[in-house]
Amino acid sequence: MNYFFFRLVVTLNGTQPACTECQYTRTGTCNLDNTGCDCYTNYTGYLCRQVIPENPLQSSPIQGQNWTIIVAVVSSVAGLLLIISLVMFVFYCISKRRQSTTITKPPITRPQFTIPRAHLPTMGTVSRELNSWDGFSLDNTYDEQFVDASDSFPSSSSTSYNTTYRMSGNRPEADFGIFDELENRTPMPKGHIPRPQMVDMLGTLNSFPTLDQFDEPSGETSVFSDSRDLDEIELVTDMLEDMTKDDDIEDEFVEALNPNLAIPRLSLEPDTQSLSWFSVCSILQIYIFTNQFFLF
Amino acid sequence: MVALNVPLNVTQRIQLSNQIFSQNITYNDSYSLNGLQINLNPATPNSRKTETASVL
């Protein structure tokens, strides 16, 4: 009868009553006289063509439960936040009231620091009454009310600074000859240091305590009492003095003269202008290193 | 077998079968209408273009 497995194929031999519609649509069955249909549940109307709408909550109880759960969670969180905020506000009010009642803070007094008025020193030889206002001089007549006694100079004090500039009176002419002399002086040859200057410097270096002064106060002879070391120092000093005659001696030569020395060098070669100063510093370091070497 | 390319629901298919039987529609006089096979499955979508009705 059925030619197709998945189809409801019926063989009709004649006209069919209208109630067969509800049978084929499975919404009801034909009544006894085939005038109508006895509808199944949720179907009604003529030939059971109308579907009774189901209750949405009953049809999807899980969805309704989800809505109730969401509403409950949100309301609980909101209520919790509200409670926390209220509690914090209450505690804040209580703490503030306690502070206002128990603790009476003294008024904050900040020390005021005042900068003392600068007082220009005056010439001791010029009396204060002679300082007349001439339009170009600094008048400190009324400074007494501002000047602290600690930093004020007495009138009898004489300073080397003349703070009063006077346009009138006998003004000694400024002698700028020294600048001209400095400008006209022939520049020093590069790499050479004036001998008197170097002799003075070496004299200063030689004035350092000698080895004899390192002896112990108890009279015991120290390790520095060796006369040979003293001679070596004098030898080095003389050698350095000889080197000052011509400062173009290379550092390697100095180190070759005394293998115990190591002249510190910069990584970059110094320019010719600073070569003389570098040489002087090297000599000083040589002497100091020599002393240290002998001290050890 | 006659293929109808008409989308019909169950009610329309029943009406169609009734009209075929009432009017005794045959191809010519050599044929007689004894039965009609038609798919009355309500699950068949109405948009289905091809419905098969075989005339026995």
Tab-separated table of C-alpha atoms in Angstrom:
chain	number	residue	atom	x	y	z
A	1	MET	CA	0.000	0.000	0.000
A	2	ASN	CA	2.757	2.374	0.886
A	3	TYR	CA	5.172	2.741	-1.983
A	4	PHE	CA	7.521	5.033	-0.179
A	5	PHE	CA	8.919	4.330	3.217
A	6	PHE	CA	9.118	7.890	4.431
A	7	ARG	CA	5.903	9.069	2.964
A	8	LEU	CA	2.374	8.569	4.137
A	9	VAL	CA	1.083	7.435	0.812
A	10	VAL	CA	-2.502	6.293	0.884
A	11	THR	CA	-4.561	4.729	-1.774
A	12	LEU	CA	-7.868	6.395	-2.230
A	13	ASN	CA	-10.682	4.523	-3.939
A	14	GLY	CA	-13.239	7.256	-3.890
A	15	THR	CA	-14.160	10.552	-2.381
A	16	GLN	CA	-13.094	11.047	1.205
A	17	PRO	CA	-15.060	12.778	3.924
A	18	ALA	CA	-13.654	16.032	5.219
A	19	CYS	CA	-12.937	14.562	8.620
A	20	THR	CA	-10.137	12.473	7.164
A	21	GLU	CA	-8.111	15.674	7.247
A	22	CYS	CA	-7.796	15.535	11.024
A	23	GLN	CA	-6.846	11.892	10.807
A	24	TYR	CA	-4.070	12.519	8.319
A	25	THR	CA	-2.848	15.576	10.210
A	26	ARG	CA	-3.059	13.616	13.454
A	27	THR	CA	-4.994	16.269	15.274
A	28	GLY	CA	-8.109	14.187	15.917
A	29	THR	CA	-10.329	11.439	14.720
A	30	CYS	CA	-13.544	11.430	12.756
A	31	ASN	CA	-16.636	11.260	14.798
A	32	LEU	CA	-19.212	8.629	14.351
A	33	ASP	CA	-21.168	10.224	11.551
A	34	ASN	CA	-18.042	11.617	9.817
A	35	THR	CA	-19.317	15.133	10.089
A	36	GLY	CA	-16.582	16.366	12.262
A	37	CYS	CA	-13.512	15.487	14.234
A	38	ASP	CA	-12.913	14.671	17.834
A	39	CYS	CA	-9.818	16.752	18.464
A	40	TYR	CA	-6.844	15.696	20.461
A	41	THR	CA	-5.448	17.801	23.277
A	42	ASN	CA	-4.269	21.277	22.326
A	43	TYR	CA	-6.371	21.201	19.140
A	44	THR	CA	-9.728	22.697	18.618
A	45	GLY	CA	-11.944	24.275	16.002
A	46	TYR	CA	-13.270	22.979	12.724
A	47	LEU	CA	-11.467	19.806	11.765
A	48	CYS	CA	-9.115	20.534	14.640
A	49	ARG	CA	-7.294	23.170	12.611
A	50	GLN	CA	-6.686	25.542	15.527
A	51	VAL	CA	-3.938	24.948	17.996
A	52	ILE	CA	-4.479	25.921	21.611
A	53	PRO	CA	-1.581	28.149	22.649
A	54	GLU	CA	0.415	26.667	25.470
A	55	ASN	CA	1.491	28.517	28.614
A	56	PRO	CA	4.907	30.033	27.918
A	57	LEU	CA	6.060	29.448	31.473
A	58	GLN	CA	4.942	25.852	31.335
A	59	SER	CA	6.407	25.370	27.921
A	60	SER	CA	9.838	26.635	28.997
A	61	PRO	CA	10.213	26.171	32.717
A	62	ILE	CA	13.998	26.215	32.465
A	63	GLN	CA	13.965	29.622	30.855
A	64	GLY	CA	11.696	30.955	33.607
A	65	GLN	CA	13.993	29.552	36.251
A	66	ASN	CA	16.944	31.204	34.583
A	67	TRP	CA	15.178	34.542	34.716
A	68	THR	CA	14.366	34.132	38.375
A	69	ILE	CA	17.951	33.138	39.153
A	70	ILE	CA	19.348	36.144	37.299
A	71	VAL	CA	16.983	38.528	39.041
A	72	ALA	CA	17.812	37.029	42.428
A	73	VAL	CA	21.571	37.254	41.901
A	74	VAL	CA	21.453	40.832	40.681
A	75	SER	CA	19.220	41.945	43.502
A	76	SER	CA	21.387	40.215	46.087
A	77	VAL	CA	24.566	41.813	44.761
A	78	ALA	CA	22.955	45.222	44.699
A	79	GLY	CA	21.678	44.785	48.207
A	80	LEU	CA	25.115	43.649	49.416
A	81	LEU	CA	26.785	46.696	47.913
A	82	LEU	CA	24.178	48.930	49.477
A	83	ILE	CA	24.716	47.375	52.888
A	84	ILE	CA	28.502	47.723	52.593
A	85	SER	CA	28.225	51.367	51.609
A	86	LEU	CA	25.889	52.064	54.505
A	87	VAL	CA	28.223	50.353	56.974
A	88	MET	CA	31.210	52.294	55.678
A	89	PHE	CA	29.310	55.532	55.952
A	90	VAL	CA	28.302	54.762	59.526
A	91	PHE	CA	31.864	53.910	60.507
A	92	TYR	CA	33.138	57.060	58.864
A	93	CYS	CA	30.650	59.186	60.751
A	94	ILE	CA	31.524	57.488	64.052
A	95	SER	CA	35.249	57.891	63.588
A	96	LYS	CA	34.874	61.496	62.588
A	97	ARG	CA	32.757	62.212	65.632
A	98	ARG	CA	35.315	60.576	67.911
A	99	GLN	CA	38.117	62.605	66.420
A	100	SER	CA	36.180	65.804	66.840
A	101	THR	CA	35.308	65.056	70.473
A	102	THR	CA	38.458	63.450	71.841
A	103	ILE	CA	41.358	64.924	69.947
A	104	THR	CA	41.773	68.635	69.959
A	105	LYS	CA	44.601	69.375	67.678
A	106	PRO	CA	46.622	72.454	68.465
A	107	PRO	CA	46.627	75.034	65.779
A	108	ILE	CA	49.307	74.427	63.252
A	109	THR	CA	51.994	77.040	63.635
A	110	ARG	CA	54.613	76.961	61.048
A	111	PRO	CA	57.837	78.791	61.732
A	112	GLN	CA	58.318	81.763	59.595
A	113	PHE	CA	61.737	82.063	58.158
A	114	THR	CA	62.871	85.469	57.162
A	115	ILE	CA	65.834	86.206	55.033
A	116	PRO	CA	67.987	88.833	56.699
A	117	ARG	CA	68.560	91.921	54.711
A	118	ALA	CA	71.899	91.995	53.031
A	119	HIS	CA	74.170	94.615	54.482
A	120	LEU	CA	76.805	96.046	52.268
A	121	PRO	CA	80.047	96.569	54.074
A	122	THR	CA	81.301	100.094	54.311
A	123	MET	CA	84.737	101.495	54.360
A	124	GLY	CA	86.096	101.764	57.794
A	125	THR	CA	87.940	104.921	57.078
A	126	VAL	CA	84.909	106.759	55.782
A	127	SER	CA	82.455	107.851	58.371
A	128	ARG	CA	78.752	107.217	57.888
A	129	GLU	CA	77.926	110.896	57.889
A	130	LEU	CA	80.033	111.561	54.868
A	131	ASN	CA	78.003	109.164	52.774
A	132	SER	CA	75.841	111.666	51.014
A	133	TRP	CA	73.476	110.657	48.279
A	134	ASP	CA	74.985	111.622	45.008
A	135	GLY	CA	72.768	109.627	42.725
A	136	PHE	CA	75.216	106.850	42.187
A	137	SER	CA	76.157	105.639	45.610
A	138	LEU	CA	74.463	103.035	47.688
A	139	ASP	CA	72.932	104.538	50.763
A	140	ASN	CA	72.613	102.308	53.774
A	141	THR	CA	71.620	104.924	56.247
A	142	TYR	CA	68.296	103.308	57.018
A	143	ASP	CA	69.563	99.804	57.111
A	144	GLU	CA	69.813	99.748	60.844
A	145	GLN	CA	66.197	98.809	61.335
A	146	PHE	CA	66.503	95.839	59.036
A	147	VAL	CA	69.980	94.634	59.762
A	148	ASP	CA	70.522	92.022	62.308
A	149	ALA	CA	73.325	92.761	64.714
A	150	SER	CA	74.987	89.468	64.012
A	151	ASP	CA	75.762	90.129	60.406
A	152	SER	CA	76.367	93.818	60.528
A	153	PHE	CA	79.805	95.214	60.203
A	154	PRO	CA	80.902	97.695	62.773
A	155	SER	CA	81.822	101.090	61.548
A	156	SER	CA	85.329	100.649	62.703
A	157	SER	CA	85.861	97.526	60.688
A	158	SER	CA	87.807	97.873	57.579
A	159	THR	CA	87.106	95.627	54.682
A	160	SER	CA	88.813	95.237	51.414
A	161	TYR	CA	85.614	95.924	49.536
A	162	ASN	CA	84.562	99.428	48.782
A	163	THR	CA	80.861	99.244	48.203
A	164	THR	CA	80.369	102.943	47.765
A	165	TYR	CA	80.890	104.143	44.275
A	166	ARG	CA	81.395	107.829	44.136
A	167	MET	CA	81.359	109.924	41.046
A	168	SER	CA	82.812	112.994	42.760
A	169	GLY	CA	86.001	113.434	44.649
A	170	ASN	CA	89.493	112.381	43.937
A	171	ARG	CA	89.202	109.047	42.295
A	172	PRO	CA	92.376	107.167	41.662
A	173	GLU	CA	92.821	106.218	38.090
A	174	ALA	CA	92.500	102.544	37.420
A	175	ASP	CA	95.673	100.916	36.353
A	176	PHE	CA	94.925	98.415	33.622
A	177	GLY	CA	98.487	98.137	32.609
A	178	ILE	CA	98.724	94.680	34.055
A	179	PHE	CA	96.234	93.413	31.493
A	180	ASP	CA	98.174	94.969	28.680
A	181	GLU	CA	101.282	93.403	30.030
A	182	LEU	CA	99.621	90.031	30.126
A	183	GLU	CA	98.354	90.416	26.586
A	184	ASN	CA	101.702	91.590	25.212
A	185	ARG	CA	103.622	88.903	26.935
A	186	THR	CA	104.995	86.392	24.544
A	187	PRO	CA	103.219	83.112	24.861
A	188	MET	CA	105.041	80.329	26.443
A	189	PRO	CA	106.420	77.712	24.153
A	190	LYS	CA	104.317	74.675	24.134
A	191	GLY	CA	105.518	71.910	26.287
A	192	HIS	CA	107.733	74.129	28.392
A	193	ILE	CA	107.127	75.251	31.904
A	194	PRO	CA	108.934	78.243	33.277
A	195	ARG	CA	111.861	77.077	35.233
A	196	PRO	CA	111.354	79.327	38.272
A	197	GLN	CA	107.800	78.080	38.622
A	198	MET	CA	108.860	74.506	38.420
A	199	VAL	CA	111.709	75.060	40.846
A	200	ASP	CA	109.256	76.520	43.336
A	201	MET	CA	106.963	73.582	42.860
A	202	LEU	CA	109.737	71.132	43.395
A	203	GLY	CA	110.808	73.037	46.430
A	204	THR	CA	107.321	72.634	47.763
A	205	LEU	CA	107.424	68.978	47.031
A	206	ASN	CA	110.793	68.638	48.716
A	207	SER	CA	109.424	70.334	51.787
A	208	PHE	CA	107.337	67.267	52.524
A	209	PRO	CA	108.349	65.371	55.614
A	210	THR	CA	111.460	63.435	55.055
A	211	LEU	CA	111.970	59.881	55.992
A	212	ASP	CA	113.674	60.889	59.179
A	213	GLN	CA	110.439	62.284	60.467
A	214	PHE	CA	108.688	58.982	60.082
A	215	ASP	CA	110.686	57.476	62.859
A	216	GLU	CA	108.760	56.211	65.768
A	217	PRO	CA	108.531	58.610	68.679
A	218	SER	CA	109.823	55.902	70.972
A	219	GLY	CA	113.127	56.221	69.308
A	220	GLU	CA	112.958	53.012	67.408
A	221	THR	CA	114.258	53.144	63.940
A	222	SER	CA	111.514	52.682	61.432
A	223	VAL	CA	111.685	50.853	58.203
A	224	PHE	CA	112.186	54.142	56.428
A	225	SER	CA	115.530	54.811	57.930
A	226	ASP	CA	117.341	53.303	55.101
A	227	SER	CA	119.644	55.914	53.669
A	228	ARG	CA	119.600	54.274	50.323
A	229	ASP	CA	115.905	55.071	49.859
A	230	LEU	CA	116.553	58.686	50.692
A	231	ASP	CA	119.196	58.818	48.065
A	232	GLU	CA	116.791	57.319	45.596
A	233	ILE	CA	114.276	60.012	46.361
A	234	GLU	CA	116.865	62.692	45.778
A	235	LEU	CA	117.866	60.970	42.597
A	236	VAL	CA	114.300	60.931	41.349
A	237	THR	CA	113.851	64.545	42.333
A	238	ASP	CA	116.910	65.563	40.408
A	239	MET	CA	115.784	63.499	37.500
A	240	LEU	CA	112.421	65.206	37.506
A	241	GLU	CA	114.084	68.572	37.667
A	242	ASP	CA	116.131	67.666	34.660
A	243	MET	CA	113.030	66.537	32.862
A	244	THR	CA	111.409	69.896	33.378
A	245	LYS	CA	113.968	71.485	31.138
A	246	ASP	CA	112.422	69.802	28.241
A	247	ASP	CA	108.919	68.658	28.896
A	248	ASP	CA	108.689	66.915	25.583
A	249	ILE	CA	110.042	63.783	27.122
A	250	GLU	CA	107.682	60.969	26.502
A	251	ASP	CA	106.053	59.171	29.358
A	252	GLU	CA	107.529	55.928	28.169
A	253	PHE	CA	110.976	57.412	28.726
A	254	VAL	CA	110.049	58.426	32.254
A	255	GLU	CA	108.819	54.960	32.926
A	256	ALA	CA	111.967	53.575	31.431
A	257	LEU	CA	114.060	55.650	33.817
A	258	ASN	CA	112.161	54.307	36.764
A	259	PRO	CA	110.467	50.989	36.051
A	260	ASN	CA	108.607	51.229	39.329
A	261	LEU	CA	106.485	54.056	37.947
A	262	ALA	CA	103.365	53.744	35.901
A	263	ILE	CA	102.101	56.992	34.538
A	264	PRO	CA	98.342	56.942	34.103
A	265	ARG	CA	97.332	57.920	30.594
A	266	LEU	CA	94.096	58.916	29.116
A	267	SER	CA	92.655	56.788	26.385
A	268	LEU	CA	92.566	59.772	24.072
A	269	GLU	CA	95.649	61.697	23.255
A	270	PRO	CA	95.526	65.111	24.919
A	271	ASP	CA	95.688	68.082	22.661
A	272	THR	CA	98.775	70.173	22.467
A	273	GLN	CA	97.341	72.953	24.583
A	274	SER	CA	96.773	70.786	27.608
A	275	LEU	CA	99.963	68.855	27.172
A	276	SER	CA	101.990	71.035	29.512
A	277	TRP	CA	99.485	70.778	32.362
A	278	PHE	CA	99.220	67.058	31.830
A	279	SER	CA	102.963	66.800	32.144
A	280	VAL	CA	102.989	68.744	35.385
A	281	CYS	CA	100.270	66.529	36.813
A	282	SER	CA	102.211	63.485	35.704
A	283	ILE	CA	105.269	64.710	37.524
A	284	LEU	CA	103.292	65.267	40.693
A	285	GLN	CA	101.838	61.808	40.452
A	286	ILE	CA	105.253	60.377	39.865
A	287	TYR	CA	106.534	61.873	43.056
A	288	ILE	CA	103.514	60.813	45.025
A	289	PHE	CA	103.710	57.305	43.668
A	290	THR	CA	107.357	57.215	44.485
A	291	ASN	CA	106.700	58.185	48.066
A	292	GLN	CA	103.995	55.589	48.335
A	293	PHE	CA	106.278	53.017	46.884
A	294	PHE	CA	108.890	53.758	49.478
A	295	LEU	CA	106.369	53.864	52.232
A	296	PHE	CA	105.283	50.403	51.365
B	1	MET	CA	1.571	8.307	-12.968
B	2	VAL	CA	1.045	11.985	-13.048
B	3	ALA	CA	3.425	14.351	-11.304
B	4	LEU	CA	2.018	17.632	-10.086
B	5	ASN	CA	4.442	20.440	-9.476
B	6	VAL	CA	2.120	22.200	-7.081
B	7	PRO	CA	2.686	22.710	-3.382
B	8	LEU	CA	-0.446	21.549	-1.512
B	9	ASN	CA	-1.237	20.917	2.084
B	10	VAL	CA	-3.164	17.941	3.401
B	11	THR	CA	-6.550	19.631	3.081
B	12	GLN	CA	-5.899	20.676	-0.506
B	13	ARG	CA	-4.648	17.223	-1.423
B	14	ILE	CA	-7.843	15.657	-0.086
B	15	GLN	CA	-9.915	18.161	-2.026
B	16	LEU	CA	-7.883	17.428	-5.149
B	17	SER	CA	-8.433	13.687	-4.800
B	18	ASN	CA	-12.124	14.172	-4.235
B	19	GLN	CA	-12.418	16.299	-7.390
B	20	ILE	CA	-10.543	13.696	-9.394
B	21	PHE	CA	-12.910	11.006	-8.228
B	22	SER	CA	-16.022	13.148	-8.649
B	23	GLN	CA	-15.203	14.238	-12.181
B	24	ASN	CA	-13.831	10.835	-13.193
B	25	ILE	CA	-10.880	12.345	-14.843
B	26	THR	CA	-9.089	9.876	-17.120
B	27	TYR	CA	-6.494	10.207	-19.847
B	28	ASN	CA	-8.841	8.724	-22.515
B	29	ASP	CA	-11.539	6.206	-22.740
B	30	SER	CA	-9.060	3.333	-22.656
B	31	TYR	CA	-8.432	4.074	-18.944
B	32	SER	CA	-10.745	3.886	-15.963
B	33	LEU	CA	-10.173	5.404	-12.489
B	34	ASN	CA	-9.912	2.709	-9.878
B	35	GLY	CA	-7.808	4.341	-7.208
B	36	LEU	CA	-5.590	7.226	-6.355
B	37	GLN	CA	-2.319	7.141	-4.439
B	38	ILE	CA	-1.291	10.373	-2.862
B	39	ASN	CA	1.052	11.419	-0.117
B	40	LEU	CA	-0.903	12.797	2.757
B	41	ASN	CA	1.968	13.127	5.183
B	42	PRO	CA	1.418	16.427	7.006
B	43	ALA	CA	5.111	16.612	7.749
B	44	THR	CA	5.816	17.165	4.079
B	45	PRO	CA	6.531	20.829	3.678
B	46	ASN	CA	4.208	22.882	1.584
B	47	SER	CA	7.115	24.338	-0.306
B	48	ARG	CA	7.820	20.960	-1.759
B	49	LYS	CA	7.328	21.521	-5.409
B	50	THR	CA	6.870	17.991	-6.606
B	51	GLU	CA	4.043	15.822	-5.394
B	52	THR	CA	3.399	12.491	-6.901
B	53	ALA	CA	-0.078	11.236	-7.632
B	54	SER	CA	-0.350	7.979	-9.414
B	55	VAL	CA	-3.473	6.924	-11.089
B	56	LEU	CA	-4.119	3.185	-10.953
